[in-house]
PDB file of C-alpha atoms in Angstrom:
ATOM      1  CA  UNK A  17      -5.095 -90.924 203.268  1.00 95.00           C
ATOM      2  CA  UNK A  18      -7.456 -88.646 205.165  1.00 98.00           C
ATOM      3  CA  UNK A  19     -10.769 -89.245 206.902  1.00 98.00           C
ATOM      4  CA  UNK A  20     -13.338 -87.425 204.778  1.00 98.00           C
ATOM      5  CA  UNK A  21     -17.113 -86.913 205.078  1.00 98.00           C
ATOM      6  CA  UNK A  22     -18.767 -88.016 201.824  1.00 98.00           C
ATOM      7  CA  UNK A  23     -22.346 -88.402 200.646  1.00 98.00           C
ATOM      8  CA  UNK A  24     -23.435 -90.784 197.888  1.00 98.00           C
ATOM      9  CA  UNK A  25     -27.052 -89.628 197.816  1.00 98.00           C
ATOM     10  CA  UNK A  26     -29.040 -86.578 198.874  1.00 98.00           C
ATOM     11  CA  UNK A  27     -31.121 -86.905 202.002  1.00 98.00           C
ATOM     12  CA  UNK A  28     -31.061 -86.506 205.773  1.00 98.00           C
ATOM     13  CA  UNK A  29     -28.014 -86.440 208.041  1.00 98.00           C
ATOM     14  CA  UNK A  30     -27.831 -90.230 207.842  1.00 98.00           C
ATOM     15  CA  UNK A  31     -26.407 -90.022 204.289  1.00 98.00           C
ATOM     16  CA  UNK A  32     -23.141 -88.567 205.627  1.00 98.00           C
ATOM     17  CA  UNK A  33     -20.413 -91.206 205.668  1.00 98.00           C
ATOM     18  CA  UNK A  34     -16.786 -91.203 206.838  1.00 98.00           C
ATOM     19  CA  UNK A  35     -14.336 -92.590 204.276  1.00 98.00           C
ATOM     20  CA  UNK A  36     -10.563 -92.762 203.970  1.00 98.00           C
ATOM     21  CA  UNK A  37      -9.619 -90.913 200.801  1.00 97.00           C
ATOM     22  CA  UNK A  38      -6.237 -90.257 199.169  1.00 97.00           C
ATOM     23  CA  UNK A  39      -5.094 -86.643 199.418  1.00 98.00           C
ATOM     24  CA  UNK A  40      -2.472 -86.348 196.674  1.00 96.00           C
ATOM     25  CA  UNK A  41      -0.215 -83.439 195.749  1.00 98.00           C
ATOM     26  CA  UNK A  42      -1.272 -79.905 194.763  1.00 98.00           C
ATOM     27  CA  UNK A  43      -1.255 -78.965 191.072  1.00 98.00           C
ATOM     28  CA  UNK A  44      -0.600 -75.443 189.803  1.00 98.00           C
ATOM     29  CA  UNK A  45      -2.710 -72.928 191.701  1.00 98.00           C
ATOM     30  CA  UNK A  46      -3.500 -75.369 194.523  1.00 98.00           C
ATOM     31  CA  UNK A  47      -2.392 -76.015 198.095  1.00 98.00           C
ATOM     32  CA  UNK A  48      -2.551 -78.988 200.434  1.00 98.00           C
ATOM     33  CA  UNK A  49      -3.860 -78.211 203.921  1.00 98.00           C
ATOM     34  CA  UNK A  50      -3.751 -80.292 207.088  1.00 98.00           C
ATOM     35  CA  UNK A  51      -6.953 -79.271 208.811  1.00 98.00           C
ATOM     36  CA  UNK A  52      -7.195 -78.432 212.492  1.00 98.00           C
ATOM     37  CA  UNK A  53     -10.911 -77.551 212.728  1.00 98.00           C
ATOM     38  CA  UNK A  54     -13.849 -77.556 210.284  1.00 98.00           C
ATOM     39  CA  UNK A  55     -16.810 -75.183 210.274  1.00 98.00           C
ATOM     40  CA  UNK A  56     -20.510 -76.046 210.014  1.00 96.00           C
ATOM     41  CA  UNK A  57     -22.966 -73.918 208.020  1.00 94.00           C
ATOM     42  CA  UNK A  58     -26.551 -74.070 206.761  1.00 91.00           C
ATOM     43  CA  UNK A  59     -25.317 -74.300 203.172  1.00 92.00           C
ATOM     44  CA  UNK A  60     -23.930 -77.729 204.100  1.00 96.00           C
ATOM     45  CA  UNK A  61     -27.453 -78.855 204.974  1.00 94.00           C
ATOM     46  CA  UNK A  62     -28.842 -77.396 201.734  1.00 91.00           C
ATOM     47  CA  UNK A  63     -26.256 -79.339 199.721  1.00 96.00           C
ATOM     48  CA  UNK A  64     -26.835 -82.527 201.681  1.00 97.00           C
ATOM     49  CA  UNK A  65     -30.625 -82.384 201.321  1.00 96.00           C
ATOM     50  CA  UNK A  66     -30.525 -81.630 197.599  1.00 95.00           C
ATOM     51  CA  UNK A  67     -31.934 -78.095 197.862  1.00 90.00           C
ATOM     52  CA  UNK A  68     -28.600 -77.174 196.283  1.00 91.00           C
ATOM     53  CA  UNK A  69     -27.983 -80.319 194.184  1.00 93.00           C
ATOM     54  CA  UNK A  70     -24.442 -81.646 193.728  1.00 94.00           C
ATOM     55  CA  UNK A  71     -22.891 -84.258 191.495  1.00 96.00           C
ATOM     56  CA  UNK A  72     -22.546 -87.384 193.627  1.00 96.00           C
ATOM     57  CA  UNK A  73     -20.651 -88.854 195.339  1.00 97.00           C
ATOM     58  CA  UNK A  74     -19.149 -85.692 196.797  1.00 97.00           C
ATOM     59  CA  UNK A  75     -17.128 -84.660 199.831  1.00 98.00           C
ATOM     60  CA  UNK A  76     -18.865 -82.184 202.131  1.00 98.00           C
ATOM     61  CA  UNK A  77     -18.102 -78.917 203.918  1.00 98.00           C
ATOM     62  CA  UNK A  78     -17.255 -75.357 202.898  1.00 97.00           C
ATOM     63  CA  UNK A  79     -15.061 -73.968 205.696  1.00 98.00           C
ATOM     64  CA  UNK A  80     -11.994 -74.959 207.712  1.00 98.00           C
ATOM     65  CA  UNK A  81      -8.682 -73.865 209.207  1.00 98.00           C
ATOM     66  CA  UNK A  82      -5.314 -75.557 209.278  1.00 98.00           C
ATOM     67  CA  UNK A  83      -1.689 -75.456 208.165  1.00 98.00           C
ATOM     68  CA  UNK A  84      -0.372 -75.427 204.598  1.00 98.00           C
ATOM     69  CA  UNK A  85       1.544 -78.649 203.928  1.00 98.00           C
ATOM     70  CA  UNK A  86       2.427 -78.213 200.236  1.00 98.00           C
ATOM     71  CA  UNK A  87       2.110 -75.439 197.649  1.00 98.00           C
ATOM     72  CA  UNK A  88       1.546 -75.822 193.916  1.00 98.00           C
ATOM     73  CA  UNK A  89       3.227 -73.845 191.167  1.00 98.00           C
ATOM     74  CA  UNK A  90       2.108 -70.237 190.806  1.00 98.00           C
ATOM     75  CA  UNK A  91       0.813 -69.794 194.370  1.00 98.00           C
ATOM     76  CA  UNK A  92       2.521 -66.708 195.775  1.00 97.00           C
ATOM     77  CA  UNK A  93       0.405 -65.607 198.762  1.00 98.00           C
ATOM     78  CA  UNK A  94       0.941 -68.811 200.771  1.00 98.00           C
ATOM     79  CA  UNK A  95       3.910 -70.961 201.794  1.00 98.00           C
ATOM     80  CA  UNK A  96       4.423 -74.258 203.614  1.00 98.00           C
ATOM     81  CA  UNK A  97       3.802 -73.831 207.335  1.00 98.00           C
ATOM     82  CA  UNK A  98       1.350 -70.931 207.020  1.00 98.00           C
ATOM     83  CA  UNK A  99      -1.671 -70.921 209.290  1.00 98.00           C
ATOM     84  CA  UNK A 100      -4.725 -70.508 207.060  1.00 99.00           C
ATOM     85  CA  UNK A 101      -8.511 -70.430 207.019  1.00 98.00           C
ATOM     86  CA  UNK A 102     -11.052 -70.386 204.212  1.00 98.00           C
ATOM     87  CA  UNK A 103     -14.638 -70.518 203.083  1.00 98.00           C
ATOM     88  CA  UNK A 104     -14.521 -71.734 199.522  1.00 95.00           C
ATOM     89  CA  UNK A 105     -15.771 -73.845 196.688  1.00 93.00           C
ATOM     90  CA  UNK A 106     -15.623 -76.735 195.957  1.00 95.00           C
ATOM     91  CA  UNK A 107     -17.141 -78.565 198.940  1.00 97.00           C
ATOM     92  CA  UNK A 108     -14.785 -80.906 200.740  1.00 98.00           C
ATOM     93  CA  UNK A 109     -13.778 -79.204 203.983  1.00 98.00           C
ATOM     94  CA  UNK A 110     -15.073 -81.944 206.325  1.00 98.00           C
ATOM     95  CA  UNK A 111     -11.810 -83.886 206.342  1.00 98.00           C
ATOM     96  CA  UNK A 112      -8.416 -84.278 207.976  1.00 98.00           C
ATOM     97  CA  UNK A 113      -6.549 -82.948 204.930  1.00 98.00           C
ATOM     98  CA  UNK A 114      -7.270 -81.885 201.363  1.00 98.00           C
ATOM     99  CA  UNK A 115      -5.872 -80.401 198.169  1.00 98.00           C
ATOM    100  CA  UNK A 116      -7.835 -77.365 196.972  1.00 98.00           C
ATOM    101  CA  UNK A 117      -7.615 -74.152 194.906  1.00 98.00           C
ATOM    102  CA  UNK A 118      -5.432 -71.619 196.719  1.00 98.00           C
ATOM    103  CA  UNK A 119      -7.042 -68.352 195.609  1.00 98.00           C
ATOM    104  CA  UNK A 120      -9.644 -68.155 198.412  1.00 98.00           C
ATOM    105  CA  UNK A 121      -7.405 -69.612 201.132  1.00 98.00           C
ATOM    106  CA  UNK A 122      -6.405 -66.778 203.478  1.00 98.00           C
ATOM    107  CA  UNK A 123      -3.405 -66.424 205.810  1.00 98.00           C
ATOM    108  CA  UNK A 124      -4.744 -66.583 209.378  1.00 98.00           C
ATOM    109  CA  UNK A 125      -3.279 -64.016 211.800  1.00 98.00           C
ATOM    110  CA  UNK A 126      -1.529 -65.426 214.866  1.00 97.00           C
ATOM    111  CA  UNK A 127      -4.000 -63.611 217.108  1.00 98.00           C
ATOM    112  CA  UNK A 128      -6.910 -65.720 215.836  1.00 98.00           C
ATOM    113  CA  UNK A 129      -7.185 -69.373 216.903  1.00 98.00           C
ATOM    114  CA  UNK A 130      -7.809 -72.292 214.555  1.00 98.00           C
ATOM    115  CA  UNK A 131     -11.240 -72.774 216.160  1.00 98.00           C
ATOM    116  CA  UNK A 132     -12.143 -69.140 215.550  1.00 98.00           C
ATOM    117  CA  UNK A 133     -10.768 -69.321 212.010  1.00 98.00           C
ATOM    118  CA  UNK A 134     -12.927 -72.332 211.152  1.00 98.00           C
ATOM    119  CA  UNK A 135     -15.991 -70.781 212.785  1.00 97.00           C
ATOM    120  CA  UNK A 136     -15.744 -67.316 211.271  1.00 97.00           C
ATOM    121  CA  UNK A 137     -14.836 -67.397 207.609  1.00 98.00           C
ATOM    122  CA  UNK A 138     -18.104 -68.211 205.860  1.00 97.00           C
ATOM    123  CA  UNK A 139     -20.234 -66.375 208.425  1.00 96.00           C
ATOM    124  CA  UNK A 140     -17.873 -63.425 208.793  1.00 98.00           C
ATOM    125  CA  UNK A 141     -17.311 -62.930 205.070  1.00 98.00           C
ATOM    126  CA  UNK A 142     -21.081 -63.132 204.630  1.00 98.00           C
ATOM    127  CA  UNK A 143     -21.488 -60.370 207.200  1.00 98.00           C
ATOM    128  CA  UNK A 144     -18.847 -58.298 205.417  1.00 98.00           C
ATOM    129  CA  UNK A 145     -20.652 -58.405 202.079  1.00 98.00           C
ATOM    130  CA  UNK A 146     -24.040 -57.775 203.725  1.00 98.00           C
ATOM    131  CA  UNK A 147     -22.823 -54.571 205.339  1.00 98.00           C
ATOM    132  CA  UNK A 148     -20.276 -53.361 202.790  1.00 98.00           C
ATOM    133  CA  UNK A 149     -20.911 -54.803 199.331  1.00 98.00           C
ATOM    134  CA  UNK A 150     -24.687 -55.190 198.883  1.00 98.00           C
ATOM    135  CA  UNK A 151     -26.302 -51.801 199.486  1.00 97.00           C
ATOM    136  CA  UNK A 152     -24.979 -48.569 201.010  1.00 96.00           C
ATOM    137  CA  UNK A 153     -25.255 -48.556 204.812  1.00 98.00           C
ATOM    138  CA  UNK A 154     -24.154 -45.813 207.160  1.00 98.00           C
ATOM    139  CA  UNK A 155     -24.227 -44.944 210.840  1.00 98.00           C
ATOM    140  CA  UNK A 156     -27.791 -44.237 211.901  1.00 98.00           C
ATOM    141  CA  UNK A 157     -29.406 -46.673 209.465  1.00 98.00           C
ATOM    142  CA  UNK A 158     -31.681 -49.431 210.776  1.00 98.00           C
ATOM    143  CA  UNK A 159     -31.440 -53.101 209.801  1.00 98.00           C
ATOM    144  CA  UNK A 160     -33.801 -55.997 210.569  1.00 98.00           C
ATOM    145  CA  UNK A 161     -31.815 -59.217 210.954  1.00 98.00           C
ATOM    146  CA  UNK A 162     -33.536 -62.603 211.263  1.00 98.00           C
ATOM    147  CA  UNK A 163     -31.931 -65.466 213.213  1.00 95.00           C
ATOM    148  CA  UNK A 164     -29.939 -62.894 215.157  1.00 97.00           C
ATOM    149  CA  UNK A 165     -28.569 -65.446 217.638  1.00 94.00           C
ATOM    150  CA  UNK A 166     -27.133 -67.737 214.959  1.00 92.00           C
ATOM    151  CA  UNK A 167     -23.587 -67.869 213.671  1.00 92.00           C
ATOM    152  CA  UNK A 168     -23.982 -65.069 211.136  1.00 95.00           C
ATOM    153  CA  UNK A 169     -26.397 -63.215 213.386  1.00 96.00           C
ATOM    154  CA  UNK A 170     -24.097 -62.799 216.385  1.00 96.00           C
ATOM    155  CA  UNK A 171     -21.322 -61.525 214.128  1.00 97.00           C
ATOM    156  CA  UNK A 172     -23.784 -59.172 212.429  1.00 98.00           C
ATOM    157  CA  UNK A 173     -25.000 -57.794 215.774  1.00 98.00           C
ATOM    158  CA  UNK A 174     -21.450 -56.872 216.739  1.00 98.00           C
ATOM    159  CA  UNK A 175     -20.557 -55.598 213.274  1.00 98.00           C
ATOM    160  CA  UNK A 176     -23.575 -53.301 213.223  1.00 98.00           C
ATOM    161  CA  UNK A 177     -22.829 -51.913 216.683  1.00 98.00           C
ATOM    162  CA  UNK A 178     -19.198 -51.237 215.724  1.00 98.00           C
ATOM    163  CA  UNK A 179     -20.387 -49.100 212.798  1.00 98.00           C
ATOM    164  CA  UNK A 180     -23.213 -47.230 214.489  1.00 98.00           C
ATOM    165  CA  UNK A 181     -25.972 -49.141 212.678  1.00 98.00           C
ATOM    166  CA  UNK A 182     -29.130 -50.015 214.598  1.00 98.00           C
ATOM    167  CA  UNK A 183     -29.851 -53.735 214.330  1.00 98.00           C
ATOM    168  CA  UNK A 184     -33.266 -55.109 215.271  1.00 98.00           C
ATOM    169  CA  UNK A 185     -33.050 -58.876 215.560  1.00 98.00           C
ATOM    170  CA  UNK A 186     -35.515 -61.741 215.663  1.00 98.00           C
ATOM    171  CA  UNK A 187     -35.054 -65.121 217.348  1.00 96.00           C
ATOM    172  CA  UNK A 188     -37.196 -68.013 218.550  1.00 94.00           C
ATOM    173  CA  UNK A 189     -36.647 -67.922 222.325  1.00 96.00           C
ATOM    174  CA  UNK A 190     -36.153 -65.310 225.021  1.00 97.00           C
ATOM    175  CA  UNK A 191     -32.714 -66.784 225.703  1.00 96.00           C
ATOM    176  CA  UNK A 192     -31.671 -66.346 222.074  1.00 95.00           C
ATOM    177  CA  UNK A 193     -33.036 -62.803 222.072  1.00 98.00           C
ATOM    178  CA  UNK A 194     -30.948 -61.995 225.131  1.00 98.00           C
ATOM    179  CA  UNK A 195     -27.887 -63.439 223.403  1.00 97.00           C
ATOM    180  CA  UNK A 196     -28.423 -61.122 220.434  1.00 97.00           C
ATOM    181  CA  UNK A 197     -28.856 -58.142 222.766  1.00 98.00           C
ATOM    182  CA  UNK A 198     -25.679 -59.067 224.610  1.00 98.00           C
ATOM    183  CA  UNK A 199     -23.831 -59.007 221.274  1.00 98.00           C
ATOM    184  CA  UNK A 200     -24.979 -55.564 220.202  1.00 98.00           C
ATOM    185  CA  UNK A 201     -28.525 -55.774 218.856  1.00 98.00           C
ATOM    186  CA  UNK A 202     -30.525 -52.698 219.844  1.00 98.00           C
ATOM    187  CA  UNK A 203     -33.724 -54.755 220.116  1.00 98.00           C
ATOM    188  CA  UNK A 204     -34.608 -58.415 219.593  1.00 98.00           C
ATOM    189  CA  UNK A 205     -38.097 -59.808 219.006  1.00 98.00           C
ATOM    190  CA  UNK A 206     -39.170 -63.323 220.010  1.00 98.00           C
ATOM    191  CA  UNK A 207     -41.156 -64.192 216.888  1.00 95.00           C
ATOM    192  CA  UNK A 208     -42.937 -67.044 218.684  1.00 95.00           C
ATOM    193  CA  UNK A 209     -44.441 -64.711 221.287  1.00 94.00           C
ATOM    194  CA  UNK A 210     -45.424 -61.611 219.344  1.00 95.00           C
ATOM    195  CA  UNK A 211     -46.263 -60.200 215.934  1.00 97.00           C
ATOM    196  CA  UNK A 212     -42.753 -59.324 214.804  1.00 98.00           C
ATOM    197  CA  UNK A 213     -43.904 -57.225 211.847  1.00 98.00           C
ATOM    198  CA  UNK A 214     -46.052 -55.028 214.099  1.00 98.00           C
ATOM    199  CA  UNK A 215     -43.223 -54.827 216.642  1.00 98.00           C
ATOM    200  CA  UNK A 216     -40.738 -53.662 213.999  1.00 98.00           C
ATOM    201  CA  UNK A 217     -43.174 -50.949 212.947  1.00 98.00           C
ATOM    202  CA  UNK A 218     -43.565 -49.920 216.592  1.00 98.00           C
ATOM    203  CA  UNK A 219     -39.804 -49.813 217.152  1.00 98.00           C
ATOM    204  CA  UNK A 220     -39.329 -47.610 214.067  1.00 98.00           C
ATOM    205  CA  UNK A 221     -42.237 -45.256 214.793  1.00 98.00           C
ATOM    206  CA  UNK A 222     -44.144 -46.705 211.857  1.00 98.00           C
ATOM    207  CA  UNK A 223     -41.403 -45.925 209.332  1.00 98.00           C
ATOM    208  CA  UNK A 224     -39.932 -49.384 208.811  1.00 98.00           C
ATOM    209  CA  UNK A 225     -36.281 -50.331 208.373  1.00 98.00           C
ATOM    210  CA  UNK A 226     -33.771 -49.392 205.698  1.00 98.00           C
ATOM    211  CA  UNK A 227     -32.621 -52.964 205.046  1.00 98.00           C
ATOM    212  CA  UNK A 228     -33.792 -56.493 205.903  1.00 98.00           C
ATOM    213  CA  UNK A 229     -31.168 -59.238 206.041  1.00 98.00           C
ATOM    214  CA  UNK A 230     -33.070 -62.522 205.848  1.00 97.00           C
ATOM    215  CA  UNK A 231     -31.501 -65.989 205.878  1.00 95.00           C
ATOM    216  CA  UNK A 232     -34.701 -67.745 207.000  1.00 94.00           C
ATOM    217  CA  UNK A 233     -36.498 -67.645 203.642  1.00 93.00           C
ATOM    218  CA  UNK A 234     -40.018 -68.946 203.156  1.00 94.00           C
ATOM    219  CA  UNK A 235     -41.390 -68.275 206.658  1.00 95.00           C
ATOM    220  CA  UNK A 236     -40.237 -64.663 206.914  1.00 96.00           C
ATOM    221  CA  UNK A 237     -40.184 -63.370 203.337  1.00 96.00           C
ATOM    222  CA  UNK A 238     -43.594 -61.674 203.115  1.00 96.00           C
ATOM    223  CA  UNK A 239     -43.332 -60.176 206.566  1.00 97.00           C
ATOM    224  CA  UNK A 240     -39.859 -58.897 205.825  1.00 98.00           C
ATOM    225  CA  UNK A 241     -41.155 -56.913 202.854  1.00 98.00           C
ATOM    226  CA  UNK A 242     -43.785 -55.362 205.118  1.00 98.00           C
ATOM    227  CA  UNK A 243     -41.057 -54.181 207.518  1.00 98.00           C
ATOM    228  CA  UNK A 244     -39.233 -52.094 204.900  1.00 98.00           C
ATOM    229  CA  UNK A 245     -39.612 -48.354 204.515  1.00 98.00           C
ATOM    230  CA  UNK A 246     -40.238 -47.059 200.976  1.00 98.00           C
ATOM    231  CA  UNK A 247     -37.207 -47.639 198.717  1.00 98.00           C
ATOM    232  CA  UNK A 248     -35.868 -50.130 201.262  1.00 98.00           C
ATOM    233  CA  UNK A 249     -33.672 -53.100 200.363  1.00 98.00           C
ATOM    234  CA  UNK A 250     -34.553 -56.757 200.994  1.00 98.00           C
ATOM    235  CA  UNK A 251     -31.465 -59.005 201.127  1.00 98.00           C
ATOM    236  CA  UNK A 252     -32.569 -62.636 200.973  1.00 97.00           C
ATOM    237  CA  UNK A 253     -29.423 -64.665 201.601  1.00 96.00           C
ATOM    238  CA  UNK A 254     -30.616 -68.037 202.890  1.00 92.00           C
ATOM    239  CA  UNK A 255     -33.397 -70.608 203.086  1.00 88.00           C
ATOM    240  CA  UNK A 256     -33.344 -72.052 206.615  1.00 86.00           C
ATOM    241  CA  UNK A 257     -37.142 -72.545 206.564  1.00 88.00           C
ATOM    242  CA  UNK A 258     -37.291 -73.495 202.883  1.00 88.00           C
ATOM    243  CA  UNK A 259     -36.962 -71.739 199.542  1.00 88.00           C
ATOM    244  CA  UNK A 260     -38.910 -68.523 198.945  1.00 93.00           C
ATOM    245  CA  UNK A 261     -41.792 -69.340 196.565  1.00 92.00           C
ATOM    246  CA  UNK A 262     -42.283 -67.391 193.323  1.00 94.00           C
ATOM    247  CA  UNK A 263     -43.927 -64.013 193.845  1.00 93.00           C
ATOM    248  CA  UNK A 264     -45.351 -61.181 191.759  1.00 96.00           C
ATOM    249  CA  UNK A 265     -42.620 -58.597 191.191  1.00 96.00           C
ATOM    250  CA  UNK A 266     -45.335 -55.937 191.157  1.00 97.00           C
ATOM    251  CA  UNK A 267     -45.577 -56.483 194.910  1.00 96.00           C
ATOM    252  CA  UNK A 268     -42.353 -54.511 195.277  1.00 98.00           C
ATOM    253  CA  UNK A 269     -43.948 -51.472 193.669  1.00 98.00           C
ATOM    254  CA  UNK A 270     -47.121 -51.743 195.689  1.00 97.00           C
ATOM    255  CA  UNK A 271     -45.189 -51.927 198.965  1.00 97.00           C
ATOM    256  CA  UNK A 272     -43.123 -48.787 198.316  1.00 98.00           C
ATOM    257  CA  UNK A 273     -40.793 -49.247 195.337  1.00 98.00           C
ATOM    258  CA  UNK A 274     -38.766 -51.807 197.259  1.00 98.00           C
ATOM    259  CA  UNK A 275     -35.535 -53.383 196.063  1.00 98.00           C
ATOM    260  CA  UNK A 276     -34.570 -57.026 196.448  1.00 98.00           C
ATOM    261  CA  UNK A 277     -31.446 -59.079 195.905  1.00 98.00           C
ATOM    262  CA  UNK A 278     -30.480 -62.716 196.371  1.00 97.00           C
ATOM    263  CA  UNK A 279     -26.658 -62.706 196.801  1.00 97.00           C
ATOM    264  CA  UNK A 280     -24.277 -65.581 197.482  1.00 95.00           C
ATOM    265  CA  UNK A 281     -20.939 -65.381 199.249  1.00 97.00           C
ATOM    266  CA  UNK A 282     -19.144 -67.268 196.493  1.00 96.00           C
ATOM    267  CA  UNK A 283     -19.959 -64.610 193.920  1.00 97.00           C
ATOM    268  CA  UNK A 284     -18.448 -61.979 196.180  1.00 98.00           C
ATOM    269  CA  UNK A 285     -15.240 -63.900 196.895  1.00 98.00           C
ATOM    270  CA  UNK A 286     -14.699 -65.323 193.389  1.00 98.00           C
ATOM    271  CA  UNK A 287     -11.972 -62.760 192.676  1.00 98.00           C
ATOM    272  CA  UNK A 288      -8.761 -63.573 194.580  1.00 98.00           C
ATOM    273  CA  UNK A 289      -7.848 -59.990 195.489  1.00 98.00           C
ATOM    274  CA  UNK A 290     -11.394 -59.144 196.587  1.00 98.00           C
ATOM    275  CA  UNK A 291     -11.580 -62.267 198.748  1.00 98.00           C
ATOM    276  CA  UNK A 292      -8.290 -61.490 200.468  1.00 98.00           C
ATOM    277  CA  UNK A 293      -9.358 -57.870 201.080  1.00 98.00           C
ATOM    278  CA  UNK A 294     -12.679 -58.964 202.569  1.00 98.00           C
ATOM    279  CA  UNK A 295     -10.839 -61.395 204.841  1.00 98.00           C
ATOM    280  CA  UNK A 296      -8.492 -58.660 206.013  1.00 98.00           C
ATOM    281  CA  UNK A 297     -11.484 -56.511 206.985  1.00 98.00           C
ATOM    282  CA  UNK A 298     -12.970 -59.440 208.892  1.00 98.00           C
ATOM    283  CA  UNK A 299      -9.688 -60.214 210.653  1.00 98.00           C
ATOM    284  CA  UNK A 300      -9.331 -56.556 211.644  1.00 98.00           C
ATOM    285  CA  UNK A 301     -12.786 -56.601 213.259  1.00 98.00           C
ATOM    286  CA  UNK A 302     -11.853 -59.701 215.278  1.00 98.00           C
ATOM    287  CA  UNK A 303      -8.350 -58.578 216.248  1.00 98.00           C
ATOM    288  CA  UNK A 304      -9.678 -55.186 217.407  1.00 98.00           C
ATOM    289  CA  UNK A 305     -12.232 -56.867 219.652  1.00 98.00           C
ATOM    290  CA  UNK A 306     -15.175 -55.322 217.796  1.00 98.00           C
ATOM    291  CA  UNK A 307     -16.279 -58.843 216.823  1.00 98.00           C
ATOM    292  CA  UNK A 308     -15.833 -61.868 219.075  1.00 97.00           C
ATOM    293  CA  UNK A 309     -16.424 -65.307 217.574  1.00 97.00           C
ATOM    294  CA  UNK A 310     -18.731 -67.323 219.792  1.00 94.00           C
ATOM    295  CA  UNK A 311     -18.452 -71.114 219.456  1.00 96.00           C
ATOM    296  CA  UNK A 312     -21.222 -72.832 221.387  1.00 93.00           C
ATOM    297  CA  UNK A 313     -21.131 -76.356 219.912  1.00 96.00           C
ATOM    298  CA  UNK A 314     -18.241 -78.707 219.161  1.00 98.00           C
ATOM    299  CA  UNK A 315     -18.643 -82.137 217.568  1.00 98.00           C
ATOM    300  CA  UNK A 316     -15.949 -84.673 216.620  1.00 98.00           C
ATOM    301  CA  UNK A 317     -15.743 -85.164 212.849  1.00 98.00           C
ATOM    302  CA  UNK A 318     -17.279 -88.630 213.113  1.00 96.00           C
ATOM    303  CA  UNK A 319     -20.382 -87.114 214.768  1.00 98.00           C
ATOM    304  CA  UNK A 320     -21.078 -84.805 211.824  1.00 98.00           C
ATOM    305  CA  UNK A 321     -24.591 -86.227 211.356  1.00 98.00           C
ATOM    306  CA  UNK A 322     -25.509 -85.205 214.916  1.00 98.00           C
ATOM    307  CA  UNK A 323     -24.124 -81.730 214.221  1.00 97.00           C
ATOM    308  CA  UNK A 324     -26.384 -81.418 211.159  1.00 97.00           C
ATOM    309  CA  UNK A 325     -29.405 -82.550 213.190  1.00 97.00           C
ATOM    310  CA  UNK A 326     -28.759 -79.938 215.868  1.00 96.00           C
ATOM    311  CA  UNK A 327     -28.339 -77.156 213.321  1.00 93.00           C
ATOM    312  CA  UNK A 328     -31.507 -78.024 211.408  1.00 93.00           C
ATOM    313  CA  UNK A 329     -33.514 -78.342 214.630  1.00 92.00           C
ATOM    314  CA  UNK A 330     -32.411 -74.777 215.517  1.00 86.00           C
ATOM    315  CA  UNK A 331     -30.891 -76.058 218.750  1.00 91.00           C
ATOM    316  CA  UNK A 332     -27.627 -74.213 218.152  1.00 91.00           C
ATOM    317  CA  UNK A 333     -26.494 -70.696 218.968  1.00 89.00           C
ATOM    318  CA  UNK A 334     -23.424 -68.930 217.647  1.00 89.00           C
ATOM    319  CA  UNK A 335     -21.057 -71.081 215.613  1.00 93.00           C
ATOM    320  CA  UNK A 336     -20.583 -74.843 215.515  1.00 96.00           C
ATOM    321  CA  UNK A 337     -17.295 -76.556 214.688  1.00 98.00           C
ATOM    322  CA  UNK A 338     -16.133 -80.084 213.890  1.00 98.00           C
ATOM    323  CA  UNK A 339     -12.936 -81.110 215.634  1.00 97.00           C
ATOM    324  CA  UNK A 340     -10.363 -83.301 213.912  1.00 94.00           C
TER     325      UNK A 340
END
């Protein structure tokens, strides 16, 4: 039996319940993992609220680290005793132990702690596909990144700096802006204090940016389009402020033949070999020191509802983890 966070209905953080659930043995293609630390991400809130509906009841959580306890038939990249970390479907990572598909579970290098592993996989793999798999980016390009002091944002600031890419961030307080600057952002705009669209234009001499990476959604979408240079790329990869409403696709032509995409991490990591390669690139960034994983909040597993409240209230910086 393992303590597991389950929801029986969509709603606020109060719907999250702790239950003892049987773990069982892995079938072919599966592994059993004893978790050490679990990660917290905005997608968890989307699933809980019903923005991303799930069949209920359902266990929660997309990211964790731990030790392999049993290996099913046909699994060749993992063995019992391996340190591992993952960001993967199906949800169910908020627990002491679980059986899950092995393909997206990645061996965790000894130089990376369990806390870092749980805090970095979903956010770090997201950063990897944003910079390497979505649209061509090269040294000298300029990116606008919203929520630059968040979990993905602080990794993205460092990633951009390590590759010679100028990253202009936005955040909601001066303290968060300073945090983004400390992690490699070239500039960071407090969107509560100034017109961030005008400021981006000023910072780029009126040209706009090559790419916008926007996980905020509804509140920033229109402004983000206005920050792009002609032929620029809008990457909308989250909905922290709510879903982007329908819009006239002709707007993209009128604003400079813009491009737009709405990617998800789980499309990018669906292939086993691709997932493992992306993870190796992420691990290399961390082991080299180019990217440091900042964990600013820790909650015991049984305080998961409080963790969700803090995340949704934008009271967090960096990554948040749930301790077992």
